[in-house]
XYZ file of C-alpha atoms in Angstrom:
376
model
C -0.016 -0.071 -0.021
C 1.971 3.032 -1.326
C -0.725 5.768 -1.721
C -1.228 8.002 1.225
C -4.567 7.237 2.980
C -6.812 10.345 3.469
C -8.737 8.344 5.894
C -5.726 7.744 8.240
C -4.811 11.423 8.061
C -8.415 12.443 8.793
C -8.584 9.994 11.740
C -5.346 11.286 13.112
C -6.546 14.891 12.579
C -9.808 14.129 14.381
C -7.882 12.707 17.323
C -5.487 15.657 17.582
C -8.303 18.202 17.286
C -10.195 16.365 20.000
C -7.033 16.411 22.149
C -6.587 20.142 21.661
C -10.249 20.696 22.647
C -10.236 18.675 25.840
C -6.763 19.768 27.022
C -7.401 23.519 26.794
C -10.632 24.671 28.442
C -10.860 28.159 29.717
C -11.566 26.946 33.178
C -11.005 23.298 34.358
C -13.761 23.807 36.943
C -16.398 24.293 34.244
C -16.480 21.436 31.687
C -19.144 19.540 29.867
C -19.073 15.915 31.077
C -17.872 14.350 27.814
C -14.862 16.800 27.703
C -13.449 15.428 31.006
C -11.964 12.017 31.723
C -14.052 9.597 33.712
C -13.361 10.157 37.334
C -12.139 6.571 37.750
C -14.066 3.569 36.362
C -16.031 4.113 33.129
C -15.251 6.247 30.102
C -16.166 9.455 28.260
C -15.462 10.948 24.888
C -12.197 12.278 26.254
C -11.106 8.712 27.059
C -11.128 7.870 23.336
C -8.232 10.179 22.571
C -5.167 8.502 23.960
C -5.887 4.936 22.862
C -6.796 6.309 19.418
C -3.294 7.835 19.088
C -1.866 4.443 20.120
C -4.134 2.622 17.679
C -3.113 4.962 14.791
C 0.552 4.389 15.677
C -0.049 0.636 15.265
C -1.664 1.061 11.809
C 1.187 3.310 10.708
C 3.773 0.777 11.979
C 2.271 -2.021 9.827
C 2.065 0.110 6.721
C 5.498 1.787 7.075
C 7.575 -1.144 8.283
C 5.807 -3.546 5.899
C 6.553 -1.334 2.951
C 10.209 -0.871 3.871
C 10.670 -4.631 4.601
C 9.141 -5.278 1.080
C 11.715 -2.893 -0.372
C 14.532 -5.078 1.087
C 15.483 -3.094 4.245
C 17.019 -5.388 6.827
C 14.764 -6.038 9.856
C 17.461 -5.315 12.413
C 18.149 -1.930 10.787
C 14.413 -1.184 10.776
C 14.315 -2.125 14.530
C 17.117 0.283 15.331
C 15.444 3.046 13.399
C 12.097 2.361 15.153
C 13.774 2.244 18.570
C 15.497 5.592 17.792
C 12.173 7.139 16.810
C 10.454 5.895 19.970
C 13.407 7.231 22.144
C 13.070 10.637 20.406
C 9.395 10.820 21.261
C 10.224 9.969 24.870
C 12.828 12.760 25.069
C 10.389 15.289 23.662
C 7.855 14.287 26.346
C 10.421 14.590 29.118
C 11.549 18.047 27.784
C 7.905 19.222 27.767
C 7.508 17.947 31.417
C 10.509 20.011 32.357
C 9.167 23.243 30.952
C 8.787 25.877 32.356
C 10.471 25.283 35.803
C 13.230 22.881 34.776
C 12.954 21.237 38.116
C 14.760 17.913 37.661
C 14.213 16.883 41.280
C 10.421 16.691 40.700
C 10.404 15.918 37.014
C 7.431 13.765 36.095
C 8.979 10.829 34.200
C 5.853 9.234 32.836
C 3.646 11.051 30.268
C 1.573 10.751 27.144
C 4.449 11.065 24.697
C 6.629 8.789 26.897
C 4.018 6.053 26.632
C 3.622 6.572 22.879
C 7.349 6.273 22.503
C 7.603 3.145 24.759
C 4.669 1.481 22.869
C 6.424 2.087 19.566
C 9.650 0.608 20.792
C 8.137 -2.409 22.525
C 5.801 -3.240 19.654
C 8.452 -3.063 16.980
C 9.823 -6.598 17.465
C 6.280 -8.023 17.281
C 5.636 -6.169 14.034
C 8.931 -7.088 12.409
C 9.205 -10.818 13.351
C 5.706 -12.074 13.986
C 2.785 -12.663 11.531
C -0.714 -11.447 12.297
C -1.808 -14.617 14.121
C 1.242 -14.523 16.350
C 0.668 -10.764 16.976
C -2.957 -11.566 18.020
C -1.704 -14.282 20.511
C 0.792 -11.764 21.833
C -1.935 -9.218 22.327
C -3.984 -11.594 24.317
C -1.006 -12.861 26.285
C -0.008 -9.275 27.336
C -3.642 -8.753 28.516
C -3.631 -12.041 30.389
C -0.383 -11.324 32.137
C -1.448 -7.879 33.066
C -4.812 -9.072 34.424
C -2.914 -11.625 36.597
C -0.610 -8.949 37.933
C -3.527 -6.672 38.756
C -5.843 -9.215 40.325
C -3.537 -11.907 41.915
C -0.344 -10.303 43.090
C -0.467 -8.891 46.716
C 1.222 -5.456 47.020
C 1.448 -2.824 49.842
C -0.536 0.403 49.580
C 0.915 3.770 50.642
C 0.318 2.840 54.337
C 1.956 -0.561 54.079
C -1.238 -2.564 54.141
C -1.041 -5.696 51.887
C -3.794 -5.765 49.321
C -4.629 -8.269 46.541
C -6.723 -7.292 43.521
C -7.613 -3.771 44.659
C -8.406 -1.444 41.797
C -8.803 1.730 43.759
C -6.597 4.653 42.875
C -3.131 4.188 44.242
C -3.741 0.640 45.584
C -3.127 -1.432 42.406
C 0.025 -3.268 41.383
C 1.120 -0.573 38.941
C 0.861 2.140 41.567
C 3.068 0.148 43.899
C 5.614 -0.356 41.112
C 5.654 3.294 40.243
C 6.162 4.274 43.811
C 8.944 1.788 44.085
C 10.807 2.902 40.963
C 9.689 6.481 40.268
C 8.826 7.926 43.703
C 8.871 11.686 43.518
C 8.675 11.690 39.708
C 4.890 10.770 39.413
C 1.814 12.858 38.315
C 1.730 15.809 40.747
C -2.025 15.700 41.131
C -1.798 12.202 42.629
C 1.805 11.738 43.738
C 1.232 8.062 44.754
C 0.275 6.806 41.255
C 0.443 7.877 37.588
C -2.096 7.352 34.735
C 0.816 6.693 32.421
C 2.705 4.455 34.856
C 5.072 1.654 33.940
C 3.018 -1.461 34.390
C -0.024 -0.156 32.465
C 2.228 0.235 29.494
C 1.799 -3.560 29.008
C -1.832 -3.281 27.970
C -1.118 -0.034 26.088
C 1.297 -2.178 23.891
C -1.683 -4.456 23.422
C -3.663 -1.388 22.153
C -0.817 -0.684 19.679
C -0.956 -4.305 18.502
C -4.717 -3.923 17.880
C -3.769 -1.056 15.546
C -1.073 -3.254 13.932
C -3.731 -5.911 13.248
C -6.037 -3.291 11.756
C -3.064 -2.310 9.534
C -2.844 -5.884 8.278
C -6.428 -5.787 7.370
C -6.064 -2.409 5.712
C -3.040 -3.669 3.710
C -4.756 -6.838 2.496
C -5.899 -7.335 -1.055
C -9.545 -7.464 -0.175
C -11.952 -5.071 -1.832
C -12.331 -1.658 -0.127
C -15.905 -2.304 0.663
C -15.066 -5.538 2.438
C -12.378 -3.851 4.384
C -14.817 -1.177 5.571
C -17.370 -3.794 6.613
C -14.534 -5.678 8.427
C -13.657 -2.624 10.482
C -17.399 -2.238 11.446
C -17.758 -5.850 12.394
C -14.463 -5.885 14.322
C -15.441 -2.642 16.142
C -18.803 -4.021 17.303
C -17.198 -7.325 18.315
C -14.539 -5.499 20.402
C -17.125 -3.295 22.021
C -19.103 -6.475 22.969
C -15.933 -8.140 24.447
C -15.127 -4.944 26.335
C -18.524 -4.936 27.892
C -18.418 -8.631 28.846
C -15.028 -8.163 30.486
C -16.254 -5.043 32.286
C -19.018 -7.150 33.862
C -17.000 -10.341 34.504
C -13.359 -9.411 34.979
C -12.705 -5.733 35.899
C -14.149 -2.323 35.063
C -13.261 -0.208 32.068
C -10.713 2.204 33.379
C -8.467 4.497 31.424
C -5.962 5.253 34.153
C -5.356 1.503 34.749
C -5.730 0.866 31.024
C -7.603 -2.309 31.936
C -8.244 -5.125 29.299
C -11.915 -4.079 29.030
C -10.677 -0.539 28.249
C -8.320 -1.943 25.554
C -11.128 -3.821 23.830
C -13.726 -1.013 24.157
C -11.386 1.638 22.775
C -10.105 -0.624 20.018
C -13.813 -1.134 19.148
C -14.482 2.562 18.870
C -11.268 3.042 16.943
C -12.276 0.542 14.429
C -15.751 2.106 13.976
C -14.452 5.648 13.733
C -11.615 4.774 11.359
C -13.760 2.425 9.352
C -16.202 5.241 8.773
C -13.348 7.562 7.701
C -11.984 4.868 5.452
C -15.291 4.303 3.657
C -16.051 8.000 3.183
C -12.553 9.055 2.126
C -10.878 6.107 0.404
C -13.187 3.114 -0.137
C -16.498 4.311 -1.539
C -16.791 3.700 -5.326
C -17.770 7.202 -6.269
C -14.684 9.318 -6.900
C -16.807 12.554 -6.925
C -18.165 11.738 -3.503
C -14.690 10.981 -2.156
C -13.470 14.341 -3.451
C -16.410 16.117 -1.887
C -15.936 14.461 1.513
C -12.196 15.253 1.282
C -13.112 18.917 0.838
C -15.385 18.753 3.891
C -12.719 16.897 5.906
C -9.916 19.321 4.954
C -9.483 20.681 8.499
C -8.962 17.171 9.765
C -6.565 16.307 6.951
C -4.538 19.438 7.703
C -4.385 18.613 11.422
C -3.422 15.076 10.632
C -0.430 15.953 8.584
C 1.587 17.381 11.533
C -0.133 15.741 14.527
C 2.928 15.066 16.660
C 4.297 18.583 16.108
C 0.928 20.098 17.010
C 0.644 17.869 20.108
C 4.034 19.169 21.387
C 3.606 22.838 20.405
C 0.114 23.058 21.799
C 1.350 21.738 25.138
C 4.242 24.184 25.143
C 1.969 27.140 24.304
C -0.558 26.194 27.023
C 2.217 25.932 29.669
C 3.872 29.192 28.712
C 0.510 31.031 28.701
C -0.086 29.834 32.303
C 3.477 30.592 33.357
C 4.042 34.158 32.143
C 2.163 36.630 34.280
C 2.953 40.229 33.153
C 1.284 42.598 35.653
C 0.294 39.556 37.890
C -2.152 38.128 35.360
C -1.276 35.090 33.244
C -1.470 35.299 29.470
C -4.177 32.723 29.587
C -6.264 34.752 31.964
C -5.721 37.805 29.849
C -6.921 35.937 26.733
C -9.900 34.423 28.640
C -11.201 37.745 30.023
C -12.912 38.992 26.825
C -14.701 35.630 26.482
C -15.923 35.720 30.112
C -17.187 39.316 29.449
C -19.564 38.011 26.895
C -21.958 36.947 29.608
C -22.086 33.254 28.617
C -22.646 30.524 31.156
C -19.269 29.551 32.601
C -19.261 26.149 31.063
C -19.970 27.688 27.635
C -17.281 30.436 28.076
C -14.832 27.613 28.967
C -15.816 25.696 25.900
C -15.488 28.765 23.644
C -11.972 29.413 24.884
C -11.086 25.794 24.026
C -12.604 26.206 20.522
C -10.564 29.425 20.044
C -7.432 27.567 20.994
C -8.250 24.854 18.441
C -8.794 27.513 15.840
C -5.416 29.101 16.553
C -3.701 25.786 16.383
C -5.535 25.176 13.045
C -4.120 28.414 11.733
C -0.625 27.154 12.515
C -1.390 23.718 10.977
C -2.848 25.220 7.807
C 0.183 27.586 7.354
C 2.522 24.649 7.703
C 0.347 22.561 5.310
C 0.303 25.456 2.765
C 4.136 25.615 2.888
C 4.362 21.816 2.800
C 6.220 21.774 6.140
C 5.673 18.342 7.546
C 7.579 17.561 10.678
C 8.526 13.908 11.190
C 10.373 12.088 13.976
């Protein structure tokens, strides 16, 4: 598969636009429910975003590594290049965590980009040396091992009490491991656990392998309509499995990245991407594909520089909160005119987020018009 897929760019663009929206409200105290993470168990629209990035990374790995292997590139060399790319993403995440205070003593080591980089590095051998059936077995094995570690291994909580199978915040096996290895370098809002901790990277790799399997389906020689239908069927099946596991094994939980969460989010990813694929790449009418591409142009523009926009948006948001000329932060200064409109606080907060997305789209569109595409 050599042609660039509009559907994959649009899906990536949808995910980055959603991330910009939920990460940049005017006021974190005034949010519509779907624009905040679930408090613990359960999920919201916001809980789609991170696993969608991981799923997209898996699809891209199948396509890019498969194409390069077919061109004769040696697998060890491909592995080294992929490991280098993953390490670069981790470094970018660490640098963003350092800004603006550069406090190494309290640097948060885990993070979103760090997990994306780790998943890329850990999934690479599976992609390069295993076929799709073996990758499916590996995915299920990772979830099985993680479930055992969560439910059957006794670990002490912060007070030293030995607990087995507790899924309360800060009491699970992953939280214990993070305190053991990364104490003082965890999410500052919790301090005793981290939503991007070490152990929950295991099921996140399973999410990446779900994307890898989707990439195999996408790269197959089946008719486009059959591929689209396959994504729909797989999506519904994964949602069903996620609900069954939620009832019988453990709850859907983004912070713990539980196996039901893996299946549920993979299901939604298949459904959303399958829809994008049908509308932008698979439907037989070329005129309709062109029309949908025009409608979806903002998503395509966002999707062409997603990693860059992820990093730059986080940097801008941090600096706007940090700089306080006259005692008022740049964010507060920018938010004041919106608050003065007399909107309900939740709507003012949403309007600020939409304005932030619009500014980032302006940056993305300028880069797109100049054909500036930043790759790692």
